Short mmCIF file of C-alpha atoms in Angstrom, two decimals:
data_model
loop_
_atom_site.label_atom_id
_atom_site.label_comp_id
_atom_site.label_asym_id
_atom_site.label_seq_id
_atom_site.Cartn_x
_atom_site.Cartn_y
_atom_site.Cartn_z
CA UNK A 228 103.27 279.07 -116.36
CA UNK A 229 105.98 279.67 -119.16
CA UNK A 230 104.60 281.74 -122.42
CA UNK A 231 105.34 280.88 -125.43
CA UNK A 232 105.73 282.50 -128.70
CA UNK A 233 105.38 281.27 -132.02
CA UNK A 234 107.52 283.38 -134.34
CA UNK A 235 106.94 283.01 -138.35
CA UNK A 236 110.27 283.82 -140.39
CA UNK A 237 111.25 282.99 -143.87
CA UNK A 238 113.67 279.87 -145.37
CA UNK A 239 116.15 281.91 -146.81
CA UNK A 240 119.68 282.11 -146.14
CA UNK A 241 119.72 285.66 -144.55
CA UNK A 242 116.76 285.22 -142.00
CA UNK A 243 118.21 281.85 -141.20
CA UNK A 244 121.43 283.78 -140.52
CA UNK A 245 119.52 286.39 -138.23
CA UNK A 246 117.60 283.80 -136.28
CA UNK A 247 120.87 281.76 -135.28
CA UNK A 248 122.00 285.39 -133.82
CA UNK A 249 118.83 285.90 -132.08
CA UNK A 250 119.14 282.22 -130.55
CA UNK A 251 123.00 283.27 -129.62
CA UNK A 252 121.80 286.23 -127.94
CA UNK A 253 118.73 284.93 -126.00
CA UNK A 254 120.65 281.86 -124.89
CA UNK A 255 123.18 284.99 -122.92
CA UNK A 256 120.17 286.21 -121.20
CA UNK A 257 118.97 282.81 -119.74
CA UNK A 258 115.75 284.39 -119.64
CA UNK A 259 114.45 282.29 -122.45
CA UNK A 260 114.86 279.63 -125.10
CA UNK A 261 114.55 278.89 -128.50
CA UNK A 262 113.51 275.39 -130.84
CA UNK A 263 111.86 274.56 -134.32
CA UNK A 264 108.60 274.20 -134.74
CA UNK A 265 108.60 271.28 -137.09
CA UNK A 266 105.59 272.07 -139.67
CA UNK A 267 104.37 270.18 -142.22
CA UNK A 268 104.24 270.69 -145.94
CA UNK A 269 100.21 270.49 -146.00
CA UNK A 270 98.31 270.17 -149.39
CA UNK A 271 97.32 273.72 -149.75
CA UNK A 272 95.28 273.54 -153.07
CA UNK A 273 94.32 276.92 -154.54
CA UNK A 274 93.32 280.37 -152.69
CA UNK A 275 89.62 279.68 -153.47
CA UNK A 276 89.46 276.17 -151.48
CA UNK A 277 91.47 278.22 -148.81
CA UNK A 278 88.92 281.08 -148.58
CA UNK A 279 86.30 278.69 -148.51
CA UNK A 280 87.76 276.94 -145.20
CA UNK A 281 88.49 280.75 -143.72
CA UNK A 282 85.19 280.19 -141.27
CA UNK A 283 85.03 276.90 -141.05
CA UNK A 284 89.01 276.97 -139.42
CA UNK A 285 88.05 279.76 -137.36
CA UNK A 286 84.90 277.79 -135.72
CA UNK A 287 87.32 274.35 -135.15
CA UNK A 288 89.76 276.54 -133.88
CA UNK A 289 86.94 277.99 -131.59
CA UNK A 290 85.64 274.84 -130.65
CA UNK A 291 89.24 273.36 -129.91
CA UNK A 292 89.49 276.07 -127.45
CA UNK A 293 86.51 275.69 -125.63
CA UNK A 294 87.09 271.62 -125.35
CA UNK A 295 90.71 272.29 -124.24
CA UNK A 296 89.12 274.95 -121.09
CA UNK A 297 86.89 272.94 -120.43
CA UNK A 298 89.27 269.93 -119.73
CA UNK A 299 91.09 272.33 -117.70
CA UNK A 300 88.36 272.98 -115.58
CA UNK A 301 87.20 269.61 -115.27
CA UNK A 302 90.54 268.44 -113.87
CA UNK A 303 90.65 271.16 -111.46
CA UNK A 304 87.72 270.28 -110.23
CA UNK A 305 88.95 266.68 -110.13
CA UNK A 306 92.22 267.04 -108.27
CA UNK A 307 90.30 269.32 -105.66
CA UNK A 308 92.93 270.74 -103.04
CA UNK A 309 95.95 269.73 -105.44
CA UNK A 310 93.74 271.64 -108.60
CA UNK A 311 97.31 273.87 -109.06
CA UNK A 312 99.11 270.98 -110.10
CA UNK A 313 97.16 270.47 -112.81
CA UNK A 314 99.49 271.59 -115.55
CA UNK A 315 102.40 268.94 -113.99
CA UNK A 316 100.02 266.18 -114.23
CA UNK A 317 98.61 266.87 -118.05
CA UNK A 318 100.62 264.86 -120.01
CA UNK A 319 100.30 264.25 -123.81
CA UNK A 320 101.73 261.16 -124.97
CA UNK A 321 103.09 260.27 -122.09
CA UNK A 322 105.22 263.60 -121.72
CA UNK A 323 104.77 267.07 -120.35
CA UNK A 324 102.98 270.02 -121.89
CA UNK A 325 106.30 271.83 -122.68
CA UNK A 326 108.58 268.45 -123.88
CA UNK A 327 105.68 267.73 -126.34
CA UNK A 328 104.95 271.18 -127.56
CA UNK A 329 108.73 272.60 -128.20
CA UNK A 330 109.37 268.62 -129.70
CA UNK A 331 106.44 268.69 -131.38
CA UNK A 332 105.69 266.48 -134.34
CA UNK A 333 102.89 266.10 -136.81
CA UNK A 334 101.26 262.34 -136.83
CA UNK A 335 101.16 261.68 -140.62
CA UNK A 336 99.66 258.32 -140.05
CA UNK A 337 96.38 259.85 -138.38
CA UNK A 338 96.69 262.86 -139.88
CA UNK A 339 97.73 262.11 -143.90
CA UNK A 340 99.44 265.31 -145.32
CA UNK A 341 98.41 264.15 -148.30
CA UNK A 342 94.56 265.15 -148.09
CA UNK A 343 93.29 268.23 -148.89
CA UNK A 344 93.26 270.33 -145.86
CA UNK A 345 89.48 270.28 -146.16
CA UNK A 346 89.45 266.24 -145.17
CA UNK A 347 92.00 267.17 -142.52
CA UNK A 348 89.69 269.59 -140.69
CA UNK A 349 86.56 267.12 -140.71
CA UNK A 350 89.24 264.88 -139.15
CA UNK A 351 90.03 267.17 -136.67
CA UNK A 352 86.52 268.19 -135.84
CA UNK A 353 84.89 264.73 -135.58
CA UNK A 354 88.20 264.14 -132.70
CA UNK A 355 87.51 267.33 -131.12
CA UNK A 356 83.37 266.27 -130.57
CA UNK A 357 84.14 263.12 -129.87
CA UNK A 358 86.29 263.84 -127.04
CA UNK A 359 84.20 267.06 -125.95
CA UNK A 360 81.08 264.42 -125.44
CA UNK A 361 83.48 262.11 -123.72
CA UNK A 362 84.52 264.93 -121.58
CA UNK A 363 80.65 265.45 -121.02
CA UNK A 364 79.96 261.88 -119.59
CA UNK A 365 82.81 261.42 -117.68
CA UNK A 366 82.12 264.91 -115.91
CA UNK A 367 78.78 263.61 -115.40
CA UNK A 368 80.12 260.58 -113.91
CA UNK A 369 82.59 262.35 -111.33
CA UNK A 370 80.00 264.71 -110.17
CA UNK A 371 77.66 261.86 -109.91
CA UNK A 372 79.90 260.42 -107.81
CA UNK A 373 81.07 263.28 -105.86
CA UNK A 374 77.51 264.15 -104.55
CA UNK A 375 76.85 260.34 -103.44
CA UNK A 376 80.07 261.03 -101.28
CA UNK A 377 78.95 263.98 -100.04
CA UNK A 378 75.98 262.79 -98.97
CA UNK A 379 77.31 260.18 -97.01
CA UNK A 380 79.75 262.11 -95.38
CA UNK A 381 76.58 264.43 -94.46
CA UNK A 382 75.15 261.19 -92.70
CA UNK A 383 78.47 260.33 -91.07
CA UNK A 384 79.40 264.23 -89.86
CA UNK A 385 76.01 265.30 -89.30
CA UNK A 386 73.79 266.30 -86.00
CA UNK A 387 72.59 263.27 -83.12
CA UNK A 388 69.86 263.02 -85.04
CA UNK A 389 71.03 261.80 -88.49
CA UNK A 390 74.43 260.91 -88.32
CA UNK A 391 76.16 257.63 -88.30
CA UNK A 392 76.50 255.96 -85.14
CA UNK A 393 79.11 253.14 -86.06
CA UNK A 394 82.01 255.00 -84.74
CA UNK A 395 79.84 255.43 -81.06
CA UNK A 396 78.07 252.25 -80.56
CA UNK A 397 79.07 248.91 -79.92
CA UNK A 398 77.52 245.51 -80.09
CA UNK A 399 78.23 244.96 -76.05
CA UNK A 400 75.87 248.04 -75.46
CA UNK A 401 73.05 246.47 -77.14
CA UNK A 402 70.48 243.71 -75.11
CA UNK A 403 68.54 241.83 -78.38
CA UNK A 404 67.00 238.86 -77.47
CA UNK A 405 63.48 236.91 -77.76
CA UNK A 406 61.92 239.75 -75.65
CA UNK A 407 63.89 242.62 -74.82
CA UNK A 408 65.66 245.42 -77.32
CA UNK A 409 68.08 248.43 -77.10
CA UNK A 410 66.60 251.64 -78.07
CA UNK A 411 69.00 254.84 -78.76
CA UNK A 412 67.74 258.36 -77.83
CA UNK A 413 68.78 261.76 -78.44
CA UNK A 414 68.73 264.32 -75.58
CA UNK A 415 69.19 267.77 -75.72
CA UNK A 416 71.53 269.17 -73.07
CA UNK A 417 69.14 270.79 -71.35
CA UNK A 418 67.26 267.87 -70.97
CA UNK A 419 69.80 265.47 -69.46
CA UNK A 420 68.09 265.14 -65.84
CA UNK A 421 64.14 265.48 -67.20
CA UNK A 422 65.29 261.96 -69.11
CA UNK A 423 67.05 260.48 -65.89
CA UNK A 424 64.08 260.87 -63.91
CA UNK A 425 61.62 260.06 -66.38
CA UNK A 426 62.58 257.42 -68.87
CA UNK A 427 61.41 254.65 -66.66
CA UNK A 428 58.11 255.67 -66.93
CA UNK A 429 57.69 256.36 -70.16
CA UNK A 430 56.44 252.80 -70.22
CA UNK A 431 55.72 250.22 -67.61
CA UNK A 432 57.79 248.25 -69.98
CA UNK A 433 61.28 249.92 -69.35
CA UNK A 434 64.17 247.50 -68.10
CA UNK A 435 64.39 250.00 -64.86
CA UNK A 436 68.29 251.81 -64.39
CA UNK A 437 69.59 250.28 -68.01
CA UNK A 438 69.79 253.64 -69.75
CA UNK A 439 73.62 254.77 -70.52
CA UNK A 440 75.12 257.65 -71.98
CA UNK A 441 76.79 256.43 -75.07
CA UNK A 442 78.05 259.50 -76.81
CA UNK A 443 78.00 263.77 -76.29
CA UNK A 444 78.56 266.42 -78.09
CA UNK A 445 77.77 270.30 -78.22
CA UNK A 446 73.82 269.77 -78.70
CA UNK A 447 73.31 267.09 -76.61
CA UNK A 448 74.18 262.67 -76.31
CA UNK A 449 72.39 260.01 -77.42
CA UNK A 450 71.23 257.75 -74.51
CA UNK A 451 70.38 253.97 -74.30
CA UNK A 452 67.60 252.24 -73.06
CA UNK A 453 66.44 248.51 -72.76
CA UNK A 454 62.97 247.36 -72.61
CA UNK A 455 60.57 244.97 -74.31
CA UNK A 456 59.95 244.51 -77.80
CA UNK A 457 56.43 244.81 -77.25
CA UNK A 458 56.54 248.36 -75.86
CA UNK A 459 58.64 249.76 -79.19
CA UNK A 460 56.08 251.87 -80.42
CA UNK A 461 54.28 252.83 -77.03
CA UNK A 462 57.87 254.09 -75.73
CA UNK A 463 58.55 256.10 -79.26
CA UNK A 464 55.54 258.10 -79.25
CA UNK A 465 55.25 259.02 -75.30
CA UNK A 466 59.21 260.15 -75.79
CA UNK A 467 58.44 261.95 -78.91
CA UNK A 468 55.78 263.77 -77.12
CA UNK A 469 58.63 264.46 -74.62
CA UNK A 470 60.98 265.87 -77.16
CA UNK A 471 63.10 262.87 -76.74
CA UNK A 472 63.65 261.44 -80.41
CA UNK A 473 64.71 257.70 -80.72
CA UNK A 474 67.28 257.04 -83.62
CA UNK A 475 66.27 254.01 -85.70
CA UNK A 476 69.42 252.10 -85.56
CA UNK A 477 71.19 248.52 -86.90
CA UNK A 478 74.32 247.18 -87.54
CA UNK A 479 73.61 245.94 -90.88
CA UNK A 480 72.56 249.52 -91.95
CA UNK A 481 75.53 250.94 -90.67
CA UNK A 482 77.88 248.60 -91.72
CA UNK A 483 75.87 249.33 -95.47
CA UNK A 484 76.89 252.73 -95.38
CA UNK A 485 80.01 252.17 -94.23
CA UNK A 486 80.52 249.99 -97.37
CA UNK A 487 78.80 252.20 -99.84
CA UNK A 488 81.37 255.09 -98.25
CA UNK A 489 84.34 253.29 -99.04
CA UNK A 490 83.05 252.11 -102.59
CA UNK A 491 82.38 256.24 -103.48
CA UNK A 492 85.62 257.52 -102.02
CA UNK A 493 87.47 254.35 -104.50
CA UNK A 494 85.39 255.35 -106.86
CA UNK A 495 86.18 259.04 -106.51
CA UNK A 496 89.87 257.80 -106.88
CA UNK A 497 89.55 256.28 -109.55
CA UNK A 498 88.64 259.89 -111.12
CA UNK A 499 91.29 261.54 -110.04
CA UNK A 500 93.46 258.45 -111.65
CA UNK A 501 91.78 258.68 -115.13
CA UNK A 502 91.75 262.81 -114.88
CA UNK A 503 93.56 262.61 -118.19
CA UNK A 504 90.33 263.20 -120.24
CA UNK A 505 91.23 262.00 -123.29
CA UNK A 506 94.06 263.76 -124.81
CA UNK A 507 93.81 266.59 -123.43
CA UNK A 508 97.19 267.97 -125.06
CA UNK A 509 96.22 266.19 -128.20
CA UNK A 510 93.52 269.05 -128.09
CA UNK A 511 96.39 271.54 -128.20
CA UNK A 512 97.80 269.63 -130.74
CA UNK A 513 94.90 270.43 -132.87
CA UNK A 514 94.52 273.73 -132.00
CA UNK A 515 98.00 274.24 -133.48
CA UNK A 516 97.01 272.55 -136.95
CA UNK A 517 94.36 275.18 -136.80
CA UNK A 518 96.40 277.77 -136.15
CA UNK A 519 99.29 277.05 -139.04
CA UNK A 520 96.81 276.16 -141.42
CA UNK A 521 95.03 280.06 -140.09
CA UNK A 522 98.56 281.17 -140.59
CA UNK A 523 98.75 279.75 -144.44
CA UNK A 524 95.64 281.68 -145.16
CA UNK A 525 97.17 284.90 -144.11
CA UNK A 526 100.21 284.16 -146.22
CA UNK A 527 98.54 283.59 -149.27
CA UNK A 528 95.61 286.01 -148.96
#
């Protein structure tokens, strides 16, 4: 990240003279650069009004800070794995941090240099809430967001017994009719023959040799099994005594969370689009009326 320094130097014709030399000189050492800082001519008033802003500048200037870190932060968090890029994408006016700060210009129409500097800083600090309570809800929003993902991706990533089984069934390894229905089963590994040679008899009601293995992992595979409707609950709680646990299972759920999946991660996008929070160089901006006007203080005092 390039530093840079403000340097304060006075109008007349001999410093002007020594800061074209310094520029002459730095520009030889391609090590750094030099522009004007264009500042305006602000309605100072008298040293008393100035005194009397001293703390009030000094907590907007502190504020301005904290909203500008915390915009930072929040588009860190938003870009995730690209959350070093953030500076590139920060843009303030539609140009980069650097363009806008060493071209920097003061926006008399918001910001009337006309008004005593005391209207200018209630300006300033009605922005800078504003914008730190948008920041607020649109942090709120993102995280909200962000955890509904996260929990879906739990259900979709997740052990045989909660995870999504769209990716492992299909509709051809289902029998639903009038009277008959597909259950799906999770077996442990070590359990693989005790089910073979006992899931027919977990109910008299058990299509005999339809159970498949439909999907494995480390832990164990969820099997299939076909019998009649009317056996459902008689089958579920002889397996369950069996350590055999039958996943409650339909397409339409699936295909729900599916949906809902897709509608976070867009959503989620759409976060990382907007991760602009509202001006977040125009808070910079404002930190720099802060500081000059600081500066005046000094000057005077």
């Amino acid at each position: 990240m390039t530093d840079l320094w403000l340097i304060s130097v006075p109008l007349d014709k001999t410093t002007l003279t020594s800061v074209e030399k310094l520029k002459r000189t730095i520009a030889k050492t391609n090590l750094a650069s030099c522009c004007k800082f264009s500042i305006p001519d602000l309605k100072v008033g008298i040293l008393d009004s100035l005194l009397s802003m001293a703390d009030d500048l000094s907590r907007l200037d502190t504020l301005t800070e904290s909203v500008i870190k915390k915009t930072h932060q929040c588009m860190r968090e938003v870009m995730e794995q690209s959350g070093d890029k953030v500076l590139e994408n920060a843009l303030a006016n539609g140009v980069d941090l650097m363009s806008y700060t060493t071209k920097f210009q003061w926006d008399k129409a918001k910001y009337p240099t006309a008004l005593p500097l005391s209207s200018l800083a209630d300006i300033i600090g009605k922005e800078v809430s504003q914008m730190e309570t948008e920041l607020k809800s649109r942090a709120a929003a993102y995280n909200s967001v962000k955890t509904s993902l996260q929990s879906l991706e739990k259900i979709l990533a997740g052990t045989l017994q909660t995870r999504s089984l769209n990716d492992i069934v299909k509709k051809e390894d289902l029998v639903v009719s009038e009277y008959l229905t597909t259950l799906l089963v999770v077996v442990t590994r070590g359990s693989y023959r005790q089910w073979e040679e006992t899931y027919e008899s977990l109910s008299k009601f058990v299509v005999p040799r339809s159970s498949r293995k439909l999907y494995e992992d480390g832990e164990g595979a969820i099997f299939s099994v076909t019998l009649f409707k009317r056996a459902v609950c008689e089958f579920k709680a002889i397996a369950q005594e069996s350590k055999f646990i039958v996943r409650e299972y339909t397409f339409d759920l699936e295909a729900k969370q599916q949906q809902e999946m897709r509608q976070q991660s867009f959503h989620k996008k759409e976060q990382y689009v907007n991760c602009d929070i509202p001006g977040i160089c125009q808070h910079e901006y404002l930190s720099y009326i802060c500081y000059h006007v600081n500066t005046n203080l000094l000057e005077i005092s």
